[in-house]
Coordinates of C-alpha atoms in Angstrom, one line a residue:
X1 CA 24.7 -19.3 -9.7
X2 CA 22.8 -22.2 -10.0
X3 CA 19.6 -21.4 -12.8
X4 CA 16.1 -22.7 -12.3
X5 CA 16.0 -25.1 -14.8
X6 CA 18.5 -26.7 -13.9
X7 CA 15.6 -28.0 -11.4
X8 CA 13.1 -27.9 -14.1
X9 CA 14.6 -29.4 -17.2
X10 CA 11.5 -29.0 -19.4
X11 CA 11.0 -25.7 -18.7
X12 CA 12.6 -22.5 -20.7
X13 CA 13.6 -19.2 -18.9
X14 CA 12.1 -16.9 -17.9
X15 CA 10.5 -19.7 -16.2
X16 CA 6.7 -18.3 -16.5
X17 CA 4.4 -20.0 -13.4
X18 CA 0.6 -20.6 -13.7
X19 CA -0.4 -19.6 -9.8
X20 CA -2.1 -22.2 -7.8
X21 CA -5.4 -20.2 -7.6
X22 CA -7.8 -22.2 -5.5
X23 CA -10.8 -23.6 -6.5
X24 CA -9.5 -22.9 -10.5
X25 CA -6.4 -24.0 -10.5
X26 CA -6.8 -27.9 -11.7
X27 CA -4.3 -30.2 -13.5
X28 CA -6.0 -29.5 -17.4
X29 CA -4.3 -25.9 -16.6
X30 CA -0.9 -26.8 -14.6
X31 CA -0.1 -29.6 -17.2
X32 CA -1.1 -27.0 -20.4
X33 CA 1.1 -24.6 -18.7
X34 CA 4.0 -27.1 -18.3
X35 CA 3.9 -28.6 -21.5
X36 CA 4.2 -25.3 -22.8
X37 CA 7.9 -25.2 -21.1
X38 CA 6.1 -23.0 -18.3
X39 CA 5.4 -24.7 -14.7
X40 CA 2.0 -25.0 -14.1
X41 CA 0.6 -25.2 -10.4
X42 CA -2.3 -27.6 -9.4
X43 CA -4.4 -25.7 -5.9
X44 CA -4.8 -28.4 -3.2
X45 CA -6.8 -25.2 -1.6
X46 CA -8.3 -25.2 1.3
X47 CA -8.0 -29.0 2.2
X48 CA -5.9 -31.9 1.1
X49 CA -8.0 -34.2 0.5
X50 CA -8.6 -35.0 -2.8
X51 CA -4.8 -34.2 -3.8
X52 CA -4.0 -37.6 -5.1
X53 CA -7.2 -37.7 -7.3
X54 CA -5.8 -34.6 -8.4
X55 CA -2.5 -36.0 -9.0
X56 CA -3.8 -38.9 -11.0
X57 CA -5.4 -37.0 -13.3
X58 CA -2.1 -34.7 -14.6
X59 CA -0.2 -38.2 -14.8
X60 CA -2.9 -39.2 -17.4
X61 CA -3.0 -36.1 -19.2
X62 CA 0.5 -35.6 -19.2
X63 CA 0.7 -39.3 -20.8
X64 CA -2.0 -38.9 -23.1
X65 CA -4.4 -40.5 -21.0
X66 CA -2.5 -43.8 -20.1
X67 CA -2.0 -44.7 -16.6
X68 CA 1.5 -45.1 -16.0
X69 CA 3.7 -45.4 -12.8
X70 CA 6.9 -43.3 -12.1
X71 CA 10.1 -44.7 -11.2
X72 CA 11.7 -43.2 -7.7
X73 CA 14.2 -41.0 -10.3
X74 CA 10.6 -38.9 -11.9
X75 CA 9.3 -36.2 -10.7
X76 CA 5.6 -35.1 -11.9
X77 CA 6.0 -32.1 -13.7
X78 CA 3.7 -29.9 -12.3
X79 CA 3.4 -28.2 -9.0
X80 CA 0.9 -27.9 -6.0
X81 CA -0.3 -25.4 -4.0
X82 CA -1.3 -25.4 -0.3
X83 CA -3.3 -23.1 2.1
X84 CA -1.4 -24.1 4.9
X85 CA -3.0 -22.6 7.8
X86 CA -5.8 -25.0 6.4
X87 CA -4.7 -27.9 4.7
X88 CA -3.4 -31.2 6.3
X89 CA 0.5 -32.3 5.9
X90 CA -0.2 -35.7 6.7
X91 CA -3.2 -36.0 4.7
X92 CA -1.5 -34.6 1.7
X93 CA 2.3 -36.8 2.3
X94 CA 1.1 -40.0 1.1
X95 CA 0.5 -38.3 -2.4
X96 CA 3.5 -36.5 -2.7
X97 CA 5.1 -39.5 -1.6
X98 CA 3.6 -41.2 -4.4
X99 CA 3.7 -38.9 -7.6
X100 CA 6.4 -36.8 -6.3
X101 CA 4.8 -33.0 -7.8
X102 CA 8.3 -31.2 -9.0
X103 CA 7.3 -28.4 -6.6
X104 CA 5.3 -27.6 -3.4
X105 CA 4.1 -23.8 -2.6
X106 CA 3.8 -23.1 0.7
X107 CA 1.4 -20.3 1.9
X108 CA -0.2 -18.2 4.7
X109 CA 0.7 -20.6 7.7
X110 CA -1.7 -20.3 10.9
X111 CA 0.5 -18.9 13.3
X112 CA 4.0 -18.0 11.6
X113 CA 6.7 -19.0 9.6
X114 CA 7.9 -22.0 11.5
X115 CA 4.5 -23.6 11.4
X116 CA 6.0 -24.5 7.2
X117 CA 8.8 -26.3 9.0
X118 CA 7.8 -29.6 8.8
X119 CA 5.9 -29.2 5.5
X120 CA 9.7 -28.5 4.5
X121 CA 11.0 -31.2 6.1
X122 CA 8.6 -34.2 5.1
X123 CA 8.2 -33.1 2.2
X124 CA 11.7 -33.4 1.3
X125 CA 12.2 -36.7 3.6
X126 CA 9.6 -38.8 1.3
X127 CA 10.4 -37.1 -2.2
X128 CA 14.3 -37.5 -1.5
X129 CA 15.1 -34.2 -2.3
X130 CA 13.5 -34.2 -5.5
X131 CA 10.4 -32.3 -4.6
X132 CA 11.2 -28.4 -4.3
X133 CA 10.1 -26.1 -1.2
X134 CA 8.5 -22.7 -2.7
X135 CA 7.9 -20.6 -0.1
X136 CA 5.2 -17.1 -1.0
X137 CA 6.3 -14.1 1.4
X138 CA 5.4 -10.4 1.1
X139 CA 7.8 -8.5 2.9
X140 CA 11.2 -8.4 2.9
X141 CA 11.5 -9.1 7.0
X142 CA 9.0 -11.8 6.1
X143 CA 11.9 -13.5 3.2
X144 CA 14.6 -13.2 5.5
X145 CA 12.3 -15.1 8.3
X146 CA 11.8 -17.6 5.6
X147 CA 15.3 -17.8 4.6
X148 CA 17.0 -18.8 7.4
X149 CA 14.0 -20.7 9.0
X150 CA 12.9 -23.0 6.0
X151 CA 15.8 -22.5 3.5
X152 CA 13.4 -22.7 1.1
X153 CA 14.4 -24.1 -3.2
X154 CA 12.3 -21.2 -4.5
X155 CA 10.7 -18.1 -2.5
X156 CA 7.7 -16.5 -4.7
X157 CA 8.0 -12.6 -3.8
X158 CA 4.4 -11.6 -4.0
X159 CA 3.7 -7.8 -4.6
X160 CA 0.5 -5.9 -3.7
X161 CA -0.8 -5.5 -7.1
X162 CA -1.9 -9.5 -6.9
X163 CA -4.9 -10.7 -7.4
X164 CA -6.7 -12.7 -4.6
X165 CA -5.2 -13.4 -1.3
X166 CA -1.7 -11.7 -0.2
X167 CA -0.7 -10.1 2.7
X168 CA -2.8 -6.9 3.3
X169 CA 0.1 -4.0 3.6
X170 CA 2.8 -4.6 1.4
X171 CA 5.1 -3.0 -1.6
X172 CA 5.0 -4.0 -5.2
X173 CA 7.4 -6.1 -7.1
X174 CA 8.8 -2.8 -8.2
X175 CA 10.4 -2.2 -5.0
X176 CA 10.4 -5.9 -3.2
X177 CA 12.0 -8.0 -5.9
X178 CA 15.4 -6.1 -5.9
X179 CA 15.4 -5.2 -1.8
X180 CA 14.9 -9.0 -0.9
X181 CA 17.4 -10.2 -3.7
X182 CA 19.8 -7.4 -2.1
X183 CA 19.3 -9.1 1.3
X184 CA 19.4 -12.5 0.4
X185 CA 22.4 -11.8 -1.5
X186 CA 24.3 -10.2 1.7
X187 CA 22.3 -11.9 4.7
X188 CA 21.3 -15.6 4.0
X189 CA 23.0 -18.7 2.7
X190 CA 21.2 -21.8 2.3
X191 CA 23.0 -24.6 4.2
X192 CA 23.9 -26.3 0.8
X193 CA 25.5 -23.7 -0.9
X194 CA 22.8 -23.6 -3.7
X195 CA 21.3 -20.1 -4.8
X196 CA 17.7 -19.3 -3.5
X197 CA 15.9 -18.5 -6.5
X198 CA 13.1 -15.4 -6.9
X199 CA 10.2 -15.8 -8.5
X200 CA 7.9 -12.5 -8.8
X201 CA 4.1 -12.4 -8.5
X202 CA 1.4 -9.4 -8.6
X203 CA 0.1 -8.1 -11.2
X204 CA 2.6 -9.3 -13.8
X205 CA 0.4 -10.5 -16.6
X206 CA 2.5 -10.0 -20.2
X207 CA 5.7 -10.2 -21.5
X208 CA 6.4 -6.4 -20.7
X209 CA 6.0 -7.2 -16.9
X210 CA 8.2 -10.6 -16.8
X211 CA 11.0 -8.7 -18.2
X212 CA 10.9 -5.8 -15.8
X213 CA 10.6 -8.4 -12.9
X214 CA 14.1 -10.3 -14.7
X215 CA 15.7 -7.3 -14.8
X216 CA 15.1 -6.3 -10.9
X217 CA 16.2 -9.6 -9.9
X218 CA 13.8 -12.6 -11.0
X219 CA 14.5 -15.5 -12.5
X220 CA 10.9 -16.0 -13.3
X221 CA 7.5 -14.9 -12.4
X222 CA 3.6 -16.1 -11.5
X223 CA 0.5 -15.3 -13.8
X224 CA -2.4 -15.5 -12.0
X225 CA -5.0 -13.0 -13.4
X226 CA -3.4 -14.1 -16.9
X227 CA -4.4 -17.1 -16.8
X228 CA -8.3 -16.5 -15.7
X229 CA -8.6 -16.0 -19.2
X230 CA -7.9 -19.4 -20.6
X231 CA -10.4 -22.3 -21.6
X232 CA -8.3 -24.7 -19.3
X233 CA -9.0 -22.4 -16.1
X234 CA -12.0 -24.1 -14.1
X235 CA -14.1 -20.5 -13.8
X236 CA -17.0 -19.1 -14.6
X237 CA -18.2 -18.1 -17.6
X238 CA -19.5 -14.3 -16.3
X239 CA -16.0 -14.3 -14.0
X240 CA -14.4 -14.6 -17.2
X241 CA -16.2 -12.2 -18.9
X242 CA -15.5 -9.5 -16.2
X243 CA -11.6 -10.3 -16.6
X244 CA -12.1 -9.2 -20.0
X245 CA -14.1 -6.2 -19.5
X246 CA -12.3 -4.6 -16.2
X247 CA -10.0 -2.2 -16.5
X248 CA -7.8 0.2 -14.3
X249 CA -7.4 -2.1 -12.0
X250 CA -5.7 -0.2 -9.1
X251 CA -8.7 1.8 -9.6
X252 CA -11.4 -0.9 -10.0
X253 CA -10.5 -3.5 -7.7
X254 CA -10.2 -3.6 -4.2
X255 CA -8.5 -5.2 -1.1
X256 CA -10.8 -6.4 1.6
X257 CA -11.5 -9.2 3.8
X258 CA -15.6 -8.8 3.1
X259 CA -15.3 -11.1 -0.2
X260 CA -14.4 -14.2 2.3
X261 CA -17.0 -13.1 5.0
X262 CA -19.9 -13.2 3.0
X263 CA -18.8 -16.9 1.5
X264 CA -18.3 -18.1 4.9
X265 CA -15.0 -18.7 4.8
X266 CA -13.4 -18.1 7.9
X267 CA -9.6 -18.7 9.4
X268 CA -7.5 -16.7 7.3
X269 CA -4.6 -15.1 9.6
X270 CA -5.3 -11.9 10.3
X271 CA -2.2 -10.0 8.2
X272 CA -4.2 -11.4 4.8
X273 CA -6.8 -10.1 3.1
X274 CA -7.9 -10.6 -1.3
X275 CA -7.9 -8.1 -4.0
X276 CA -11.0 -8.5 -6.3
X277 CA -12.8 -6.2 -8.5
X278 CA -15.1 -4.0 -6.6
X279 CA -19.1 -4.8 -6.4
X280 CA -22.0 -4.5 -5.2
X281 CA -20.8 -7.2 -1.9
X282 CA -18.0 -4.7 -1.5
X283 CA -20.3 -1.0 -2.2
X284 CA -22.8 -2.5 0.5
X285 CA -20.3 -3.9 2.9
X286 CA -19.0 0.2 2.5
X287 CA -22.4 1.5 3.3
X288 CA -22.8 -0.6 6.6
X289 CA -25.1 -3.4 5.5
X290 CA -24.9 -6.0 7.9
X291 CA -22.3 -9.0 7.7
X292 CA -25.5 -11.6 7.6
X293 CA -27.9 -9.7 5.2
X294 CA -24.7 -9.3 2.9
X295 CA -24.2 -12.8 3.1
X296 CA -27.7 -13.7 2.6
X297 CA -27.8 -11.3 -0.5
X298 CA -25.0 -13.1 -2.0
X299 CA -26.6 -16.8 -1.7
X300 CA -28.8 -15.3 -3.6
X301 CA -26.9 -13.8 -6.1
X302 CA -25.2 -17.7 -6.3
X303 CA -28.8 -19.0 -7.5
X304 CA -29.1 -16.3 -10.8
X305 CA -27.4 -19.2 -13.0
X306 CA -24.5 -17.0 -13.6
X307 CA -25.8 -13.8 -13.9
X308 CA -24.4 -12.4 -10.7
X309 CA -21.0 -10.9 -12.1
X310 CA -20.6 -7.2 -12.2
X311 CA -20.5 -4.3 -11.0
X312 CA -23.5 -4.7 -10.1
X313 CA -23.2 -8.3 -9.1
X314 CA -22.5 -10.0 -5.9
X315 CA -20.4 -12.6 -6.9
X316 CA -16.7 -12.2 -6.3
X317 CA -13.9 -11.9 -8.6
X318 CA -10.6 -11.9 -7.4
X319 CA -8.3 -10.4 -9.8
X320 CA -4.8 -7.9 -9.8
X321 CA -3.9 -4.7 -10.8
X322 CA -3.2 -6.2 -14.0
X323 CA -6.3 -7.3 -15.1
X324 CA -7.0 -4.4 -17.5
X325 CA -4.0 -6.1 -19.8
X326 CA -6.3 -9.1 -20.0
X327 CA -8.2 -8.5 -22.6
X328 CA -8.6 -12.3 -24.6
X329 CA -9.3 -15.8 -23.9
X330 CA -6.2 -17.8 -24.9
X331 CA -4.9 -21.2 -24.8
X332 CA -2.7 -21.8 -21.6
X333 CA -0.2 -23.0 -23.8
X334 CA -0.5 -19.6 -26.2
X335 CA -0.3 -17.3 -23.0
X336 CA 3.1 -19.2 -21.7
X337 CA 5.1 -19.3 -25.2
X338 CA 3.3 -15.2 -26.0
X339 CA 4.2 -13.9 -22.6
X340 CA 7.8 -15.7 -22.6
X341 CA 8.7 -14.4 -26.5
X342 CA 7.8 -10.7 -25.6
X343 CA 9.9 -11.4 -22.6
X344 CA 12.8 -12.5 -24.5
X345 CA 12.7 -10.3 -27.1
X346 CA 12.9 -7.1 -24.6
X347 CA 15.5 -9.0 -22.5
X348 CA 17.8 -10.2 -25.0
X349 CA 17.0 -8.5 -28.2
X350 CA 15.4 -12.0 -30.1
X351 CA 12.2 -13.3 -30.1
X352 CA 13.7 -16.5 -28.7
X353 CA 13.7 -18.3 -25.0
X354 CA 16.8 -18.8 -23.3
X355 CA 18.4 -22.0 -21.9
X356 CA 20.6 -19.8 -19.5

C-alpha cells in the first residue's frame, strides 16, 4: 500500500495535520506546522477571496521572506481548506492554479456529495495531478458516497468529539476509523489503483490519541483544539485562555447550531452543527431568550475588549472533547515534533518518527 508521504515528501509519519479552522487558521500556523515535518492547513473559510493573498504570504515565509516563483514540478507545501457550500471554485482556481497548495480539503457541500465534483475535477485539471483531493466525511454511508463519487487522495474521518463544525449525529473515531477502513477495504477502489488514505479528526489532541487512531486504521490524524494553543494561531487572547482552563470536555462543551445564529452566520446545511464550550449564549439560548436579544447581547459582549470569554461570557469558543488535554501554549512546531514522538514511541517502541 501506497504511504502518505510518499505524497508528502517533507513530512514524517504519523503524518500530524494542523486543521483548517476558519478565521484562525492562517499561513504563520500551516507553514510552522509543515516545516515541523507535519502538514499544516491554511482556512480559505467562508469565501475565497483573498486565497492568493493568503497563498503569497506562506511562499514568503516558507522562503524566508523572499519572493520566489515555483516551477510547474513544486507543489506549495501547505494545504487549504474550503467551506464549500460557501466558497467560490472559480474564484479560488486561479490561485491554486498558480501556487499549486499540496492539498485541498473539501467540506460541508450545499446540497450533497456530488456538489465536490467539480472542485475534484478542476482542481486536479489545473494542478496536473499534483494537488491532492481531501475529502472530510462523518459517517461511514457518507465515505462510501465519497469514495465512489469523488475518489478522493485523502478522506479525513471526522468523529463527534471535534471541535467546531461536524456533522451533528455521528460516532467517534473509536468506532468510525476502523468501520470505514473495513469498507473501503472490501467496497471501493479508486480508478487508479492507489490506496485511499485515512486521516482521523475529533478530539485527538496528543500523542496518546494519534497512536490509538494508527492503530484502528489511520495513517495520520487532524489537531484542531491542539493547536488553539499556539502563538502562531490567529485567536484571541481570552479564547486562548479558556482552552487552557476548560476541562471535561464532553461534559463542558456543547453541540448546537445557537453559536452561528447569534453571529449571523447563516447557510450551513442543515445535518451540521459546532461543538464549543458551553456559555452564557448557549445557558440563555436553553432558557428561551429570544434569537434577536441573544444576538444583540452578544454584539455587546464583542465591544468588552476581550473580556467576554467564559463561562459567563458570550463570546464563542469552539473547541472538542479534548480540550481538557490542552493545558499549555506551545510552538506549532513543538506541538507537531511532541505529539508525533509520544506517537512513535507507543507505536513502535522508540522515541523516533518513522519513514514507513
Amino acid at each position: 500500500m501506497t504511504t502518505i508521504s510518499y505524497d508528502y515528501p517533507w513530512t514524517a509519519s504519523p503524518l500530524i495535520v494542523s486543521a483548517p479552522m476558519a478565521r484562525v487558521a492562517k499561513p504563520k500556523l500551516a507553514v510552522a506546522v509543515s516545516k515541523a515535518q507535519g502538514l499544516g492547513f491554511i482556512a480559505a473559510g467562508y469565501t475565497s477571496e483573498h486565497l492568493e493573498e493568503l497563498l503569497q504570504e506562506a511562499t514568503e515565509l516558507l522562503s524566508g521572506g523572499k519572493t520566489t516563483s515555483l516551477d510547474e514540478s513544486t507543489v506549495l507545501p501547505v494545504g487549504v481548506g474550503f467551506i464549500t457550500w460557501s466558497a467560490s471554485l472559480q474564484t479560488a482556481i486561479p490561485a491554486i492554479k498558480k501556487y499549486r497548495p499540496c492539498a485541498v480539503w473539501l467540506f460541508a457541500p450545499s446540497t450533497g456529495h456530488q456538489d465536490l465534483v467539480p472542485w475534484a475535477t478542476e482542481i486536479r485539471a489545473v494542478t496536473s495531478h499534483k494537488t491532492k483531493i481531501w475529502v472530510q466525511i462523518g459517517s461511514v454511508a457518507d465515505a462510501i458516497q465519497v469514495a465512489r463519487i469523488v475518489a478522493p487522495d485523502v478522506l479525513v474521518v471526522q468523529g463527534s468529539d471535534a471541535g467546531g463544525h461536524s456533522q451533528a449525529r455521528g460516532a467517534s473515531v473509536v468506532t468510525l476509523i476502523p468501520e470505514v477502513a473495513d469498507k473501503l477495504g472490501t467496497e471501493i477502489h479508486r480508478p487508479d489503483g492507489k490506496s485511499m488514505q485515512l486521516i482521523a479528526a475529533g478530539g485527538i489532541c496528543d500523542g496518546r490519541g494519534v497512536a490509538a487512531a494508527v492503530n484502528l486504521g489511520a495513517q495520520g490524524c487532524v489537531l484542531g483544539t491542539r493547536f488553539l494553543a499556539s502563538p502562531e494561531s490567529l485567536i484571541a487572547q481570552g479564547y486562548q485562555d479558556e482552552i487552557l482552563r476548560a476541562s471535561d470536555g464532553g461534559v463542558t462543551t456543547v453541540r448546537t447550531t445557537i453559536y452561528d445564529t447569534v453571529r449571523d452566520i447563516h447557510g450551513w446545511p442543515e445535518k451540521y452543527d459546532g461543538r464549543g464550550l458551553i456559555n452564557q449564549t448557549y445557558m440563555d439560548h436553553m432558557r428561551g431568550l429570544p434569537e434577536d436579544e441573544n444576538r444583540e447581547l452578544y454584539l455587546q459582549a464583542m465591544e468588552e475588549d476581550g473580556q467576554g470569554y467564559g463561562p459567563k461570557g458570550r463570546l464563542t469558543t469552539y473547541a472538542g472533547t479534548g480540550v481538557g488535554l490542552v493545558n499549555r501554549v506551545m510552538a506549532a512546531s513543538d506541538i507537531v515534533t511532541s505529539v508525533r514522538n509520544l506517537a512513535c514511541e507507543l507505536l513502535y517502541g522508540r522515541n523516533k518518527a518513522s519513514r514507513l
